[in-house]
Amino acid sequence: MRGSVERRQHRAGWAFVTPALVLIGVFFFVPVLAGLFLSFTDFDIYAIGRPETVRFVGLANYARALSNSLFWQALGNTLFFVLVGGPLSVVTSLVAALLVSSKLTRFQGLFRSIFFMPVVTTLVAVAIVWRYLYQPQYGLLNWLLGAVGIGPVDWLGDARWAMPAIILMTVWKNFGYNMLIFVAGLQSIPEELNEAAELDGAGGWARFVHVTLPSLGPTFLFVGVMTMLGNFQLFAEPYVMTQGGPLKATTTVVMLMYDEGFRWWRMGMGAAIAFVLFVIMLLGTMLQLRLQRERRT
Amino acid sequence: MRKALPSLLLHAVLALGALFTLAPLLWMVSASFMPGGEANTFPPRLLPSAPTLAHYVDLFTRLDLGRQFLNSTLVAVASTLISLIVNSMAGYAFAKLRFRGRERVFAVLLAALVIPGQVGMLPLFLLLKGMGLVNTYVGVIVPFMAGVFGIFMIRQYALSIPDDLLDAARVDGAGEFRIFWTIVLPVIRPILVTLAVFVFLSAWNDFMWPLIVLSDEAKYTLPVALASLSGEHVQDTELMMAGSVLTVLPVVVLFIALQRAYIRGVMMGSVKG
Amino acid sequence: MDGGAATSAEERTRARRTKRVSARPGGHGPRRAAHASLRLVFLLPFFLTLAGCAGAGREARTTLRFWAMGREGEVVQELVRDFERENPDVRVVVQQIPWGAAHEKLLTAHVGGSTPDVAQLGNTWIPEFVALRAVEPLGPWLAGSRAVAESCYFAGIWDTNVVDGVPYGVPWYVDTRVLFYRRDLMARAGWDSVPGDWDAWLRSMEDVRRVAGKDRFAIFLPTNEYTPWIIFGLQAGSPLLRDRDSRGDFSGPGYRRAARFYMEVFRRGLAPNVAGANIANRYQEFERGTFSMYISGPWDVGEFGRRLSPAMEGAWGIAPLPGPDGPATGLSTAGGSSLVLFRASRHKAGAWRLVEYLSRPDVQLRFRSLCGNLPARVEAWRDTTMTRDPFARVFETQLRRAVPTPKVPEWENISLRLQDKVEAMVLGHVLPDSALAALDREVDRILEKRRWLLAHERRGGPGGTGTAP
């Protein structure tokens, strides 16, 4: 009796997961492996018309990508976004979470929903709105700055301010998501820890530093890694708002991949860029994990 | 009095934060009703002088955005339904069904989480071309069917189904699929709603893939149509704002209606840590 | 006061507790009904769309898909209606594509197997689509046609459609760039016509800027368009590419001379160094006198007429471009768009009929009246609307001095790299000499495959580059 139940579960188990596995296998893993293979060829526009002109070039695409100044500029832009935008977003989310889940706060649900609202909005739609907000002469932002005496800034037209402008917009759009995760993390801190610290005479700030922050360790890691991975893939915002300009100041690695692959049809090169990005993201994740481990010891 | 001051300050900061958060969206709605050219004046206007529906009318008559609204709906609904079916079965199986190789297969799926989607985008496009699916609705829906996140979400929730419930049904002679359909699905309904909301929002908001796959304007989804419009009509601010409102309204409404389910899903995602 | 606060706190807790109860799985009736009706709401549009698709498929006529860009895409809808009236068995669906996305949309459509039946194609893109084997060779169609033949067109324009001796496109309209200028401000500055050579041109720019006022400019050269930089290069005698178009020649003497000239214009503050998008409305600024000169094409004749206020009538005009050494060197690009058929089309006969229709001289003239584009058909130029039009005469003069750009598939890519480099030079981030040297290195890299194919061709390898040598 038991044997047949086990066998039935075994068959059912495989039957249940097969549709998902087939879909993921065919439409995810196979393309990823094919991408790796593609990155070792010079598949391009000539190859689409005449497949016999494809050549196997080994690591030449990777070498060319790494020796292309535009690649390093895109990588620099992306890293700027990750290293400045990431922490900014995380800190904003933490502050919002603290404010929203404070014991003094009323209408917690309402504030939570308001802060979360930008997350669900369509990126292209709000990128267009922000493009108008950033307009140097007629935009709301410069008007507000003017009200406090700061001169007009050419947000999207000045190479120095374009990426910070995009950072501001993405922080606005995404801080609600991490805020919720922090709220969940804060809620899971046992009350006794805080009460014990209070009895020991620790003030608000000390309690924050010595009880709250350490307890949020795993949450920080989760938020940190997820935000970093998302930020490395920055594409839609610069595509809609600045087309990678001015002077390539907002061109990211994914935009470069899109350009090489879908604009100029140098698909071998595009695939190579995608894999380089993947390796960098992997390194970033491992780095964060290592830092977290060291912080704990 | 001393207790009231921190509370007042806190709420003032929160209110200010809420205002900054909502300001762009409110301006978007307001500008969509402004007569043409009014949004590009100095000093900028906050409210329309003479609210007009002309831009919305334009969207549906001159620009055929109604068609693209339907396209987005079609894609989002289809993605949601397929995703629900496929992921709920797989998630439940990984959680509760004992079969050989389960843990190893699951570990491989974990790896998929780390790989960014763009890596396979070019070959996926070539694969779809081979299958004749470029510039079709199916071609747009495909990436959502291949999502690993949904499986994780369902599995996480399904782990909490009491085993005795399932074993009792097996002893009674019920087949596995019947158990899934009549016992498991009702129990995991909340997470199904959450997953449905997640997938619907992702599919509705998706931009890069539909941009690549669709070349027929008549098949564009709203984000792609909007991006295309913004290239041509960059001077017509109010029209673009109306387009943005049209795109954002359904997902905001959906969110407000089902926010508890959605928020639960987000917060649950962090429990794994 | 206190009693009141306590009660509301109790109420709040009670409310929270009841909320938690109803959140349990398998909740009570009303919630389930709400979910069900939500799902219905979602499914309804789905079924409506399906019904719509089914309905559309019942048409018996041939449906042609026609892609057109920019303003042409907007106005061609009218012409197409008349074509449908003359050909009731054909229905034409026009899709208008913005120029910025057109190149990638066309390529994606070809790779994805979803090309239209007919499309407008910028003639500089023809070599690329020929190399892709995307477009249909038109030899047989031309041979069997009484309406369209090579002799009907300007020789230089026809030539841009021919690759390796085979015609692939029928010229639709021609485009060459001329100088739009403020006649009134120039007159006030002491110039009754646009000078013929660069030196005098510079002097006129200085003079007109002085007249226009402080914080004004003489000419608008947007850094997000590449055509002027190509034109100056051609005027200075640069071939732009050398060695059978397999290497860049931007650091050669011809192009360096051109770069020195236009950088001088920026250096003297005669042109604003902003991207096109940040001049919010160029027509407004032209009217305000922010700049008095602008290099553009035939479509802007219509746009200026439409967007400038009535007071501006007669205050502006167009003139052929000045050249480095006098009017004869005032070359311009032999641009324009052609109509092409796609190899993958299943309605080529119907598509060819549409092409013939749009190539009729009367239809070409009507097209011109709608959007200002110049007819490609020589016969149309003999019409009185053209011969009596002062604007048309300027364009005709310039067309006689129009030359093509290199016919390589990578030309669009190379043009954009040029644009990037000029933008960097204009904003002062890099010196012209090093920018041009870097550009040549990049162009050489882009053309590497072409060089390899040319080398193989000589040795008899895989089928050649598919482009004219």
PDB file of C-alpha atoms in Angstrom, chain B residues 92-223:
ATOM      1  CA  TYR B  92       2.802  22.836  -4.433  1.00  0.00           C
ATOM      2  CA  ALA B  93       4.755  19.885  -5.795  1.00  0.00           C
ATOM      3  CA  PHE B  94       8.067  21.274  -4.557  1.00  0.00           C
ATOM      4  CA  ALA B  95       6.559  21.903  -1.144  1.00  0.00           C
ATOM      5  CA  LYS B  96       4.478  18.874  -0.457  1.00  0.00           C
ATOM      6  CA  LEU B  97       4.977  16.097  -2.950  1.00  0.00           C
ATOM      7  CA  ARG B  98       7.857  13.781  -2.283  1.00  0.00           C
ATOM      8  CA  PHE B  99       9.595  12.789  -5.473  1.00  0.00           C
ATOM      9  CA  ARG B 100      13.134  11.846  -6.274  1.00  0.00           C
ATOM     10  CA  GLY B 101      15.355  14.658  -7.458  1.00  0.00           C
ATOM     11  CA  ARG B 102      13.117  17.301  -5.981  1.00  0.00           C
ATOM     12  CA  GLU B 103      15.804  19.152  -4.050  1.00  0.00           C
ATOM     13  CA  ARG B 104      18.321  19.047  -6.873  1.00  0.00           C
ATOM     14  CA  VAL B 105      15.887  20.423  -9.429  1.00  0.00           C
ATOM     15  CA  PHE B 106      14.855  23.131  -6.995  1.00  0.00           C
ATOM     16  CA  ALA B 107      18.476  24.155  -6.502  1.00  0.00           C
ATOM     17  CA  VAL B 108      18.883  24.546 -10.264  1.00  0.00           C
ATOM     18  CA  LEU B 109      15.858  26.832 -10.310  1.00  0.00           C
ATOM     19  CA  LEU B 110      17.477  28.911  -7.568  1.00  0.00           C
ATOM     20  CA  ALA B 111      20.349  29.527  -9.948  1.00  0.00           C
ATOM     21  CA  ALA B 112      17.892  31.017 -12.430  1.00  0.00           C
ATOM     22  CA  LEU B 113      17.132  33.779  -9.938  1.00  0.00           C
ATOM     23  CA  VAL B 114      20.679  35.048 -10.099  1.00  0.00           C
ATOM     24  CA  ILE B 115      20.917  35.209 -13.871  1.00  0.00           C
ATOM     25  CA  PRO B 116      19.600  38.483 -15.276  1.00  0.00           C
ATOM     26  CA  GLY B 117      16.957  38.205 -17.970  1.00  0.00           C
ATOM     27  CA  GLN B 118      18.940  40.205 -20.520  1.00  0.00           C
ATOM     28  CA  VAL B 119      21.500  37.435 -20.889  1.00  0.00           C
ATOM     29  CA  GLY B 120      19.115  35.264 -22.831  1.00  0.00           C
ATOM     30  CA  MET B 121      17.172  38.021 -24.545  1.00  0.00           C
ATOM     31  CA  LEU B 122      18.912  37.958 -27.929  1.00  0.00           C
ATOM     32  CA  PRO B 123      18.856  34.170 -28.385  1.00  0.00           C
ATOM     33  CA  LEU B 124      15.287  34.080 -27.077  1.00  0.00           C
ATOM     34  CA  PHE B 125      14.377  36.524 -29.809  1.00  0.00           C
ATOM     35  CA  LEU B 126      16.035  34.321 -32.412  1.00  0.00           C
ATOM     36  CA  LEU B 127      14.287  31.274 -30.947  1.00  0.00           C
ATOM     37  CA  LEU B 128      10.902  32.969 -31.162  1.00  0.00           C
ATOM     38  CA  LYS B 129      11.691  33.967 -34.733  1.00  0.00           C
ATOM     39  CA  GLY B 130      12.327  30.331 -35.522  1.00  0.00           C
ATOM     40  CA  MET B 131       8.971  29.452 -33.972  1.00  0.00           C
ATOM     41  CA  GLY B 132       7.237  32.232 -35.877  1.00  0.00           C
ATOM     42  CA  LEU B 133       6.257  33.991 -32.673  1.00  0.00           C
ATOM     43  CA  VAL B 134       7.870  37.378 -33.248  1.00  0.00           C
ATOM     44  CA  ASN B 135       5.335  40.205 -33.386  1.00  0.00           C
ATOM     45  CA  THR B 136       2.652  38.035 -31.776  1.00  0.00           C
ATOM     46  CA  TYR B 137       0.890  38.223 -28.428  1.00  0.00           C
ATOM     47  CA  VAL B 138       2.227  34.769 -27.532  1.00  0.00           C
ATOM     48  CA  GLY B 139       5.745  36.039 -28.056  1.00  0.00           C
ATOM     49  CA  VAL B 140       5.134  38.780 -25.517  1.00  0.00           C
ATOM     50  CA  ILE B 141       3.600  36.453 -22.933  1.00  0.00           C
ATOM     51  CA  VAL B 142       6.353  33.831 -23.117  1.00  0.00           C
ATOM     52  CA  PRO B 143       8.814  35.382 -20.598  1.00  0.00           C
ATOM     53  CA  PHE B 144       6.105  35.505 -17.938  1.00  0.00           C
ATOM     54  CA  MET B 145       5.434  31.854 -18.315  1.00  0.00           C
ATOM     55  CA  ALA B 146       9.083  31.183 -17.569  1.00  0.00           C
ATOM     56  CA  GLY B 147       9.252  32.924 -14.199  1.00  0.00           C
ATOM     57  CA  VAL B 148      10.864  31.271 -11.195  1.00  0.00           C
ATOM     58  CA  PHE B 149       9.706  33.807  -8.622  1.00  0.00           C
ATOM     59  CA  GLY B 150       6.119  32.571  -8.690  1.00  0.00           C
ATOM     60  CA  ILE B 151       7.144  29.019  -7.900  1.00  0.00           C
ATOM     61  CA  PHE B 152       9.069  30.204  -4.868  1.00  0.00           C
ATOM     62  CA  MET B 153       6.185  32.250  -3.610  1.00  0.00           C
ATOM     63  CA  ILE B 154       3.703  29.389  -3.857  1.00  0.00           C
ATOM     64  CA  ARG B 155       6.110  26.875  -2.382  1.00  0.00           C
ATOM     65  CA  GLN B 156       6.831  29.116   0.600  1.00  0.00           C
ATOM     66  CA  TYR B 157       3.151  29.385   1.388  1.00  0.00           C
ATOM     67  CA  ALA B 158       2.321  25.759   0.621  1.00  0.00           C
ATOM     68  CA  LEU B 159       4.939  24.548   3.108  1.00  0.00           C
ATOM     69  CA  SER B 160       2.506  25.496   5.847  1.00  0.00           C
ATOM     70  CA  ILE B 161      -0.230  23.144   4.692  1.00  0.00           C
ATOM     71  CA  PRO B 162      -0.605  20.483   7.350  1.00  0.00           C
ATOM     72  CA  ASP B 163       0.590  17.125   6.038  1.00  0.00           C
ATOM     73  CA  ASP B 164      -2.129  15.202   7.917  1.00  0.00           C
ATOM     74  CA  LEU B 165      -4.747  16.937   5.834  1.00  0.00           C
ATOM     75  CA  LEU B 166      -3.178  15.615   2.660  1.00  0.00           C
ATOM     76  CA  ASP B 167      -2.367  12.156   4.029  1.00  0.00           C
ATOM     77  CA  ALA B 168      -5.909  11.739   5.251  1.00  0.00           C
ATOM     78  CA  ALA B 169      -7.201  12.448   1.781  1.00  0.00           C
ATOM     79  CA  ARG B 170      -4.741   9.945   0.307  1.00  0.00           C
ATOM     80  CA  VAL B 171      -5.874   7.285   2.742  1.00  0.00           C
ATOM     81  CA  ASP B 172      -9.426   7.995   1.611  1.00  0.00           C
ATOM     82  CA  GLY B 173      -8.268   7.041  -1.890  1.00  0.00           C
ATOM     83  CA  ALA B 174      -8.181  10.492  -3.507  1.00  0.00           C
ATOM     84  CA  GLY B 175      -5.801  10.962  -6.466  1.00  0.00           C
ATOM     85  CA  GLU B 176      -3.040  13.571  -6.274  1.00  0.00           C
ATOM     86  CA  PHE B 177      -4.607  15.895  -8.783  1.00  0.00           C
ATOM     87  CA  ARG B 178      -7.945  15.707  -7.033  1.00  0.00           C
ATOM     88  CA  ILE B 179      -6.261  16.557  -3.739  1.00  0.00           C
ATOM     89  CA  PHE B 180      -4.610  19.515  -5.411  1.00  0.00           C
ATOM     90  CA  TRP B 181      -7.824  20.767  -6.950  1.00  0.00           C
ATOM     91  CA  THR B 182     -10.228  20.323  -4.062  1.00  0.00           C
ATOM     92  CA  ILE B 183      -8.050  20.728  -0.955  1.00  0.00           C
ATOM     93  CA  VAL B 184      -4.848  22.585  -1.783  1.00  0.00           C
ATOM     94  CA  LEU B 185      -6.140  25.302  -4.086  1.00  0.00           C
ATOM     95  CA  PRO B 186      -8.748  26.654  -1.649  1.00  0.00           C
ATOM     96  CA  VAL B 187      -6.183  26.676   1.131  1.00  0.00           C
ATOM     97  CA  ILE B 188      -3.575  28.605  -0.857  1.00  0.00           C
ATOM     98  CA  ARG B 189      -6.116  31.021  -2.322  1.00  0.00           C
ATOM     99  CA  PRO B 190      -4.581  34.090  -0.587  1.00  0.00           C
ATOM    100  CA  ILE B 191      -1.174  33.489  -2.105  1.00  0.00           C
ATOM    101  CA  LEU B 192      -2.785  32.830  -5.468  1.00  0.00           C
ATOM    102  CA  VAL B 193      -4.407  36.232  -5.312  1.00  0.00           C
ATOM    103  CA  THR B 194      -1.056  37.733  -4.388  1.00  0.00           C
ATOM    104  CA  LEU B 195       0.701  35.978  -7.257  1.00  0.00           C
ATOM    105  CA  ALA B 196      -2.052  37.027  -9.650  1.00  0.00           C
ATOM    106  CA  VAL B 197      -1.636  40.649  -8.654  1.00  0.00           C
ATOM    107  CA  PHE B 198       2.149  40.426  -8.968  1.00  0.00           C
ATOM    108  CA  VAL B 199       2.072  38.856 -12.420  1.00  0.00           C
ATOM    109  CA  PHE B 200      -0.658  41.155 -13.674  1.00  0.00           C
ATOM    110  CA  LEU B 201       1.286  44.220 -12.589  1.00  0.00           C
ATOM    111  CA  SER B 202       4.556  42.935 -14.053  1.00  0.00           C
ATOM    112  CA  ALA B 203       2.946  42.021 -17.335  1.00  0.00           C
ATOM    113  CA  TRP B 204       1.045  45.296 -17.580  1.00  0.00           C
ATOM    114  CA  ASN B 205       4.128  47.368 -16.807  1.00  0.00           C
ATOM    115  CA  ASP B 206       6.638  45.414 -18.854  1.00  0.00           C
ATOM    116  CA  PHE B 207       8.462  47.511 -21.406  1.00  0.00           C
ATOM    117  CA  MET B 208      11.744  46.166 -22.775  1.00  0.00           C
ATOM    118  CA  TRP B 209      10.540  42.824 -24.047  1.00  0.00           C
ATOM    119  CA  PRO B 210       7.345  44.026 -25.807  1.00  0.00           C
ATOM    120  CA  LEU B 211       9.478  46.809 -27.281  1.00  0.00           C
ATOM    121  CA  ILE B 212      11.738  44.210 -28.851  1.00  0.00           C
ATOM    122  CA  VAL B 213       9.144  41.674 -29.897  1.00  0.00           C
ATOM    123  CA  LEU B 214       6.330  43.808 -31.307  1.00  0.00           C
ATOM    124  CA  SER B 215       6.682  45.708 -34.552  1.00  0.00           C
ATOM    125  CA  ASP B 216       3.012  46.142 -35.454  1.00  0.00           C
ATOM    126  CA  GLU B 217       1.638  49.296 -33.905  1.00  0.00           C
ATOM    127  CA  ALA B 218      -1.753  47.635 -33.635  1.00  0.00           C
ATOM    128  CA  LYS B 219      -0.293  45.063 -31.264  1.00  0.00           C
ATOM    129  CA  TYR B 220       1.674  47.431 -29.038  1.00  0.00           C
ATOM    130  CA  THR B 221       1.036  47.323 -25.325  1.00  0.00           C
ATOM    131  CA  LEU B 222       0.541  50.622 -23.540  1.00  0.00           C
ATOM    132  CA  PRO B 223       4.113  51.179 -22.298  1.00  0.00           C
TER     133      PRO B 223
END
